[in-house]
């Protein structure tokens, strides 16, 4: 495999290999010396056409832990503002001799387009409303760490599913592994998804009943005012996760969030900081998963 | 063509001898620690620890080391790399570490293993124990304890089969057609 553009393109076996490898990398993160020489001499460029703090930081740290040389290329400082086409930007970067391109773009499909046009390995760090595969992989890793497996788990995904690439990747992944997925949110923010593993709930209380995992999504406040929901206050009243609602799920249910959180809009502070929340563990696991992905892509069989 | 080089009994005797040699060279088991290289070396290290306990009545720490992240051929190899577990049960700083591997060939795995070990601490000494030394070194590396020297040609392959992997204990030489 040359690239990681989406979960859709991966087989169950591919995903299992990534998650198993990530568990070895997680051990490395507990050592005194957290850096391994595996990708010494390789160069990575982080090409972010959309603002990002945590995903970019996580990728950058994972890249450094693998001993790669890291180049950061973000829009406001680049020649994209001077009118260079995406194709030319990428070709220019490739001429530097980079081995990996980590890309985030506001348009869906950009990583796929780039992957077809360069020899470097392309890793999708989020494209439009399409996919965010490393987030789904770290979510799966975090769930398996707590619950043992994904098969048969009741996983509630709550919020703006329509605009969320995280949700799309999570749904693809969870469905491949036979989890029961419940999408919860206002009708305006839930797309039509034809998948026999997916159920839709507009009433949050019904959707949370007996859930093993609750994945909260960030409400994209920047989309406020386009009529998807009346106000953030009303949103919290209907689809925010507070302690009362958390109790509707199983006693040992875990609460996840891809960050950044809007406390008081989609999740209350006491839930975010509760013992059932694994939000900070997700951050640590993200490093291990991203290291594993880079390692596996670099070890690819050229004949395959 | 497949030729059996060592059987179960042979392996058993060799490990007993190496256990004695390790104790002799180190004048006991003080500060001693065995570290097996994944995967064959880990099984052999555990067996050596049992033998050393039988002889000296002393428990000896056994670690396992995965060297795939320290290799010099990432991206050259044909097969998909698998990263296995590394477990160091103790701080190796100032310890005498005996690295254990099944086959010593080019020496590149041992170079990787030493780099990996150094990331865990600063051992007082690193020694090397191998079941088979098949020659063809590409680096200036030699073993302190050798089970059996077996001259081979580069195209042949040596396979160490162990019970821990669900096989019968033996070492076979396979000539490439």
XYZ file of N, CA and C in Angstrom, chain B residues 2-173:
516
model
N 16.561 -30.474 1.822
C 16.531 -30.104 3.242
C 17.401 -31.065 4.037
N 18.286 -30.497 4.857
C 19.161 -31.341 5.656
C 18.997 -30.966 7.120
N 18.812 -31.977 7.977
C 18.677 -31.667 9.395
C 20.065 -31.509 9.996
N 20.305 -30.382 10.653
C 21.619 -30.116 11.238
C 21.645 -30.454 12.721
N 20.566 -30.102 13.420
C 20.491 -30.378 14.856
C 19.102 -30.932 15.178
N 19.059 -31.896 16.090
C 17.756 -32.370 16.560
C 17.500 -31.839 17.976
N 16.389 -32.275 18.550
C 15.969 -31.788 19.862
C 17.056 -31.982 20.926
N 17.621 -33.186 20.960
C 18.675 -33.522 21.919
C 19.875 -32.589 21.751
N 20.296 -32.394 20.481
C 21.462 -31.541 20.198
C 21.243 -30.123 20.746
N 20.048 -29.599 20.461
C 19.742 -28.225 20.902
C 19.790 -28.148 22.430
N 19.210 -29.155 23.059
C 19.183 -29.253 24.516
C 20.617 -29.210 25.095
N 21.503 -30.036 24.527
C 22.892 -30.104 25.024
C 23.623 -28.778 24.802
N 23.390 -28.203 23.618
C 24.071 -26.937 23.305
C 23.660 -25.858 24.309
N 22.342 -25.777 24.587
C 21.886 -24.733 25.505
C 22.445 -24.966 26.912
N 22.551 -26.242 27.314
C 23.145 -26.529 28.629
C 24.588 -26.033 28.669
N 25.321 -26.290 27.584
C 26.721 -25.867 27.551
C 26.821 -24.333 27.601
N 25.998 -23.671 26.768
C 26.074 -22.203 26.746
C 25.705 -21.624 28.119
N 24.709 -22.234 28.787
C 24.323 -21.755 30.125
C 25.543 -21.809 31.056
N 26.264 -22.940 31.009
C 27.472 -23.066 31.833
C 28.522 -22.029 31.454
N 28.712 -21.833 30.157
C 29.713 -20.869 29.691
C 29.392 -19.443 30.155
N 28.090 -19.110 30.097
C 27.687 -17.755 30.524
C 28.027 -17.557 32.001
N 27.704 -18.588 32.806
C 27.977 -18.481 34.239
C 29.486 -18.409 34.499
N 30.237 -19.231 33.755
C 31.686 -19.274 33.940
C 32.322 -17.927 33.596
N 31.978 -17.422 32.419
C 32.582 -16.178 31.946
C 32.240 -15.008 32.866
N 31.026 -15.005 33.395
C 30.598 -13.881 34.231
C 30.797 -14.140 35.726
N 31.433 -15.261 36.033
C 31.708 -15.645 37.430
C 30.438 -15.578 38.275
N 29.393 -16.245 37.782
C 28.115 -16.244 38.505
C 27.052 -15.523 37.714
N 26.018 -15.090 38.419
C 24.902 -14.461 37.710
C 24.647 -13.033 38.180
N 25.534 -12.501 38.964
C 25.310 -11.158 39.488
C 25.289 -10.124 38.355
N 24.282 -9.250 38.391
C 24.160 -8.188 37.392
C 23.921 -8.680 35.973
N 23.539 -9.936 35.860
C 23.375 -10.523 34.541
C 21.916 -10.401 34.083
N 21.733 -10.223 32.789
C 20.387 -10.079 32.236
C 20.410 -10.647 30.815
N 19.435 -11.473 30.472
C 19.370 -12.045 29.122
C 18.346 -11.273 28.302
N 18.691 -10.961 27.057
C 17.745 -10.273 26.189
C 17.676 -11.021 24.861
N 16.502 -11.592 24.579
C 16.317 -12.338 23.333
C 15.841 -11.425 22.223
N 16.308 -11.708 21.005
C 15.863 -10.939 19.849
C 14.656 -11.650 19.241
N 13.566 -10.891 19.012
C 12.330 -11.473 18.470
C 12.592 -12.172 17.141
N 12.029 -13.403 16.822
C 11.273 -14.126 17.816
C 12.092 -15.266 18.407
N 12.854 -15.983 17.532
C 13.562 -17.167 18.003
C 14.416 -16.924 19.227
N 15.116 -15.785 19.251
C 16.020 -15.489 20.347
C 15.328 -15.382 21.691
N 14.064 -14.946 21.669
C 13.323 -14.790 22.920
C 13.083 -16.156 23.560
N 12.692 -17.133 22.726
C 12.468 -18.491 23.249
C 13.764 -19.060 23.813
N 14.860 -18.879 23.075
C 16.147 -19.431 23.517
C 16.601 -18.763 24.816
N 16.393 -17.452 24.932
C 16.794 -16.742 26.150
C 16.031 -17.285 27.358
N 14.731 -17.542 27.152
C 13.932 -18.069 28.263
C 14.421 -19.454 28.676
N 14.788 -20.274 27.677
C 15.294 -21.615 28.003
C 16.626 -21.519 28.749
N 17.479 -20.588 28.296
C 18.769 -20.416 28.977
C 18.561 -20.001 30.429
N 17.578 -19.111 30.649
C 17.327 -18.636 32.021
C 16.925 -19.797 32.929
N 16.116 -20.721 32.387
C 15.692 -21.884 33.174
C 16.914 -22.743 33.523
N 17.785 -22.946 32.528
C 18.981 -23.768 32.759
C 19.912 -23.105 33.774
N 20.078 -21.798 33.661
C 20.961 -21.090 34.593
C 20.406 -21.189 36.012
N 19.071 -21.136 36.123
C 18.454 -21.271 37.452
C 18.704 -22.674 38.014
N 18.618 -23.683 37.145
C 18.884 -25.058 37.592
C 20.308 -25.198 38.128
N 21.241 -24.521 37.459
C 22.645 -24.677 37.841
C 22.992 -23.835 39.070
N 22.612 -22.569 39.041
C 23.064 -21.617 40.061
C 22.005 -21.323 41.126
N 20.780 -21.806 40.881
C 19.658 -21.493 41.752
C 19.456 -19.981 41.916
N 19.600 -19.297 40.791
C 19.401 -17.846 40.838
C 18.451 -17.436 39.717
N 17.503 -16.561 40.061
C 16.599 -16.063 39.016
C 17.310 -15.023 38.186
N 17.085 -15.110 36.889
C 17.765 -14.166 36.025
C 16.742 -13.511 35.108
N 16.874 -12.194 34.956
C 15.899 -11.424 34.195
C 16.004 -11.734 32.702
N 14.837 -11.864 32.038
C 14.840 -12.080 30.591
C 14.011 -10.989 29.918
N 14.610 -10.317 28.962
C 13.880 -9.309 28.197
C 13.701 -9.766 26.767
N 12.814 -9.073 26.048
C 12.686 -9.371 24.619
C 12.838 -8.067 23.842
N 13.453 -8.190 22.692
C 13.795 -6.997 21.926
C 13.290 -7.162 20.499
N 12.516 -6.182 20.032
C 12.128 -6.178 18.620
C 13.013 -5.164 17.922
N 13.674 -5.599 16.850
C 14.658 -4.700 16.240
C 14.158 -4.072 14.947
N 12.872 -4.328 14.587
C 12.452 -3.889 13.244
C 12.562 -2.377 13.043
N 12.441 -1.594 14.133
C 12.516 -0.136 13.957
C 13.957 0.355 13.886
N 14.900 -0.550 14.100
C 16.314 -0.160 14.084
C 17.058 -0.760 12.892
N 16.321 -1.421 12.006
C 16.959 -2.087 10.875
C 17.465 -1.084 9.860
N 18.373 -1.550 8.998
C 18.900 -0.651 7.976
C 18.326 -0.955 6.599
N 17.297 -1.816 6.552
C 16.762 -2.195 5.236
C 15.263 -1.936 5.126
N 14.745 -0.956 5.911
C 13.323 -0.633 5.815
C 13.054 -0.084 4.408
N 12.042 -0.601 3.766
C 11.722 -0.150 2.415
C 12.461 -0.923 1.340
N 13.449 -1.741 1.740
C 14.170 -2.565 0.763
C 13.590 -3.977 0.783
N 13.246 -4.407 2.016
C 12.715 -5.758 2.156
C 11.421 -5.929 1.382
N 11.147 -7.162 1.002
C 9.938 -7.436 0.218
C 8.704 -7.600 1.108
N 8.883 -8.197 2.258
C 7.699 -8.507 3.065
C 7.273 -7.316 3.929
N 5.991 -7.273 4.239
C 5.435 -6.218 5.090
C 6.043 -6.342 6.496
N 6.614 -5.271 7.037
C 7.258 -5.380 8.342
C 6.251 -5.552 9.480
N 6.549 -6.445 10.390
C 5.703 -6.634 11.575
C 6.496 -6.188 12.789
N 5.922 -5.280 13.581
C 6.618 -4.824 14.779
C 6.120 -5.628 15.968
N 7.025 -6.385 16.598
C 6.625 -7.189 17.746
C 6.967 -6.464 19.042
N 6.630 -7.128 20.153
C 6.789 -6.468 21.447
C 8.248 -6.392 21.895
N 8.581 -5.278 22.511
C 9.851 -5.154 23.212
C 9.519 -5.043 24.691
N 10.114 -5.883 25.505
C 9.856 -5.809 26.943
C 11.171 -5.883 27.704
N 11.480 -4.834 28.444
C 12.679 -4.820 29.275
C 12.222 -4.854 30.727
N 12.398 -5.986 31.401
C 11.875 -6.104 32.761
C 12.701 -5.335 33.781
N 13.876 -4.869 33.380
C 14.699 -4.164 34.361
C 15.472 -3.049 33.677
N 16.015 -2.159 34.458
C 16.881 -1.122 33.915
C 18.203 -1.791 33.547
N 18.625 -1.673 32.297
C 19.834 -2.399 31.878
C 21.111 -1.604 32.137
N 20.968 -0.376 32.631
C 22.155 0.421 32.903
C 23.051 -0.281 33.925
N 24.334 -0.392 33.581
C 25.342 -1.050 34.421
C 25.154 -2.556 34.557
N 24.256 -3.137 33.770
C 24.082 -4.602 33.780
C 24.969 -5.235 32.707
N 25.267 -6.531 32.909
C 25.901 -7.295 31.845
C 24.784 -7.952 31.044
N 24.605 -7.494 29.820
C 23.485 -7.973 29.010
C 23.979 -9.024 28.016
N 23.359 -10.198 28.054
C 23.670 -11.210 27.047
C 22.555 -11.203 26.010
N 22.886 -10.746 24.799
C 21.923 -10.788 23.698
C 21.846 -12.224 23.202
N 20.640 -12.692 22.930
C 20.480 -14.068 22.468
C 19.742 -14.063 21.132
N 20.323 -14.741 20.133
C 19.646 -14.847 18.843
C 19.786 -16.276 18.332
N 18.919 -16.648 17.391
C 19.010 -18.027 16.902
C 20.129 -18.201 15.879
N 20.175 -17.323 14.874
C 21.189 -17.489 13.828
C 21.991 -16.192 13.668
N 23.311 -16.317 13.674
C 24.172 -15.165 13.377
C 24.612 -15.278 11.926
N 24.306 -14.228 11.144
C 24.562 -14.288 9.700
C 25.390 -13.055 9.318
N 24.772 -12.021 8.761
C 25.531 -10.853 8.326
C 26.006 -9.996 9.500
N 25.322 -10.107 10.644
C 25.650 -9.277 11.793
C 24.808 -8.015 11.857
N 24.002 -7.782 10.823
C 23.215 -6.541 10.800
C 22.119 -6.524 11.874
N 21.518 -7.685 12.136
C 20.492 -7.727 13.196
C 21.109 -7.373 14.538
N 22.333 -7.852 14.762
C 22.982 -7.605 16.046
C 23.331 -6.121 16.173
N 23.764 -5.528 15.084
C 24.043 -4.085 15.089
C 22.756 -3.342 15.482
N 21.630 -3.712 14.846
C 20.349 -3.075 15.169
C 19.994 -3.297 16.640
N 20.212 -4.528 17.105
C 19.847 -4.864 18.485
C 20.664 -4.033 19.475
N 21.947 -3.821 19.162
C 22.777 -3.024 20.081
C 22.299 -1.568 20.111
N 21.928 -1.041 18.946
C 21.380 0.324 18.911
C 20.111 0.416 19.749
N 19.240 -0.593 19.583
C 17.974 -0.594 20.324
C 18.243 -0.654 21.827
N 19.188 -1.518 22.228
C 19.522 -1.647 23.656
C 19.993 -0.328 24.248
N 20.821 0.381 23.480
C 21.386 1.650 23.971
C 20.298 2.683 24.260
N 19.130 2.545 23.579
C 18.032 3.468 23.855
C 17.362 3.171 25.193
N 17.681 2.016 25.772
C 17.093 1.668 27.067
C 18.018 1.961 28.232
N 19.270 2.216 27.952
C 20.194 2.475 29.044
C 21.622 2.259 28.574
N 22.548 2.236 29.547
C 23.946 2.073 29.195
C 24.476 0.824 29.886
N 24.372 -0.310 29.213
C 24.819 -1.554 29.838
C 26.321 -1.504 30.119
N 26.744 -2.215 31.192
C 28.168 -2.292 31.487
C 28.882 -3.069 30.384
N 28.164 -4.032 29.829
C 28.763 -4.912 28.834
C 27.652 -5.527 28.001
N 27.901 -5.752 26.731
C 26.957 -6.543 25.930
C 27.705 -7.760 25.409
N 27.165 -8.935 25.682
C 27.735 -10.166 25.142
C 26.716 -10.762 24.174
N 27.184 -11.709 23.358
C 26.282 -12.274 22.349
C 26.313 -13.793 22.376
N 25.142 -14.389 22.480
C 25.014 -15.845 22.419
C 24.135 -16.213 21.227
N 24.608 -17.145 20.376
C 23.795 -17.590 19.234
C 23.792 -19.105 19.155
N 22.681 -19.628 18.661
C 22.598 -21.081 18.497
C 23.435 -21.522 17.292
N 23.312 -20.790 16.185
C 24.036 -21.138 14.959
C 24.823 -19.922 14.472
N 26.090 -20.139 14.116
C 26.853 -19.106 13.405
C 27.088 -19.631 12.000
N 26.479 -18.973 11.028
C 26.583 -19.491 9.655
C 27.565 -18.700 8.790
N 28.291 -17.758 9.396
C 29.301 -17.027 8.630
C 28.717 -15.908 7.781
N 29.506 -15.393 6.826
C 29.109 -14.321 5.900
C 28.885 -12.983 6.591
N 29.731 -12.646 7.555
C 29.572 -11.385 8.274
C 29.794 -10.192 7.351
N 28.983 -9.159 7.505
C 29.168 -7.912 6.757
C 29.603 -6.788 7.689
N 29.664 -7.080 8.990
C 30.073 -6.082 9.979
C 31.049 -6.744 10.946
N 31.890 -5.960 11.612
C 32.850 -6.557 12.550
C 32.183 -6.969 13.863
N 31.440 -8.055 13.808
C 30.694 -8.529 14.978
C 30.997 -10.014 15.165
N 31.234 -10.418 16.428
C 31.437 -11.853 16.696
C 30.653 -12.245 17.945
N 30.378 -13.556 18.048
C 29.597 -14.023 19.191
C 30.524 -14.481 20.311
N 30.088 -14.288 21.583
C 30.850 -14.778 22.733
C 30.541 -16.248 23.002
N 29.332 -16.656 22.663
C 28.915 -18.048 22.884
C 28.271 -18.540 21.596
N 28.818 -19.622 21.039
C 28.287 -20.145 19.782
C 27.846 -21.587 19.989
N 26.619 -21.898 19.602
C 26.123 -23.268 19.692
C 26.850 -24.152 18.704
N 26.762 -23.802 17.439
C 27.413 -24.592 16.410
C 27.771 -23.695 15.238
N 29.010 -23.855 14.758
C 29.429 -23.156 13.547
C 29.034 -23.995 12.351
N 28.299 -23.409 11.427
C 27.893 -24.158 10.246
C 28.243 -23.361 9.000
N 29.254 -23.845 8.252
C 29.607 -23.142 7.019
C 28.459 -23.282 6.011
N 28.046 -22.188 5.434
C 26.928 -22.240 4.480
C 27.288 -21.446 3.244
N 26.520 -21.637 2.199
C 26.633 -20.712 1.070
C 25.522 -19.683 1.243
N 25.702 -18.510 0.650
C 24.745 -17.419 0.839
C 23.338 -17.758 0.371
N 23.242 -18.659 -0.601
C 21.914 -18.954 -1.149
C 21.148 -19.951 -0.293
N 21.858 -20.615 0.618
C 21.150 -21.549 1.488
C 20.431 -20.778 2.598
N 19.430 -21.420 3.174
C 18.811 -20.771 4.330
C 18.819 -21.736 5.505
N 18.923 -21.146 6.702
C 18.924 -21.961 7.917
C 17.660 -21.657 8.689
N 16.967 -22.681 9.084
C 15.735 -22.450 9.821
C 15.813 -23.118 11.184
N 15.619 -22.317 12.222
C 15.585 -22.866 13.578
C 14.124 -23.034 13.960
N 13.692 -24.281 14.151
C 12.293 -24.544 14.495
C 12.219 -24.890 15.972
N 11.282 -24.241 16.680
C 11.210 -24.439 18.130
C 9.800 -24.810 18.576
N 9.760 -25.557 19.662
C 8.471 -26.007 20.210
C 7.554 -24.835 20.547
N 8.148 -23.726 21.009
C 7.354 -22.568 21.398
C 6.535 -22.023 20.224
N 6.974 -22.323 19.003
C 6.246 -21.867 17.817
C 5.336 -22.974 17.296
N 5.169 -24.031 18.087
C 4.305 -25.127 17.684
C 4.983 -26.121 16.759
N 6.295 -26.103 16.714
C 7.031 -27.029 15.847
C 7.856 -27.977 16.703
N 8.480 -28.934 16.021
C 9.382 -29.837 16.720
C 10.747 -29.155 16.776
N 11.454 -29.278 17.878
C 12.776 -28.662 17.995
C 13.741 -29.222 16.965
N 14.193 -28.404 16.034
C 15.291 -28.828 15.159
C 15.816 -27.655 14.349
N 17.013 -27.866 13.789
C 17.595 -26.852 12.909
C 17.816 -27.500 11.551
N 17.280 -26.865 10.506
C 17.449 -27.450 9.170
C 18.113 -26.469 8.217
N 18.838 -27.049 7.268
C 19.501 -26.279 6.219
C 18.734 -26.537 4.935
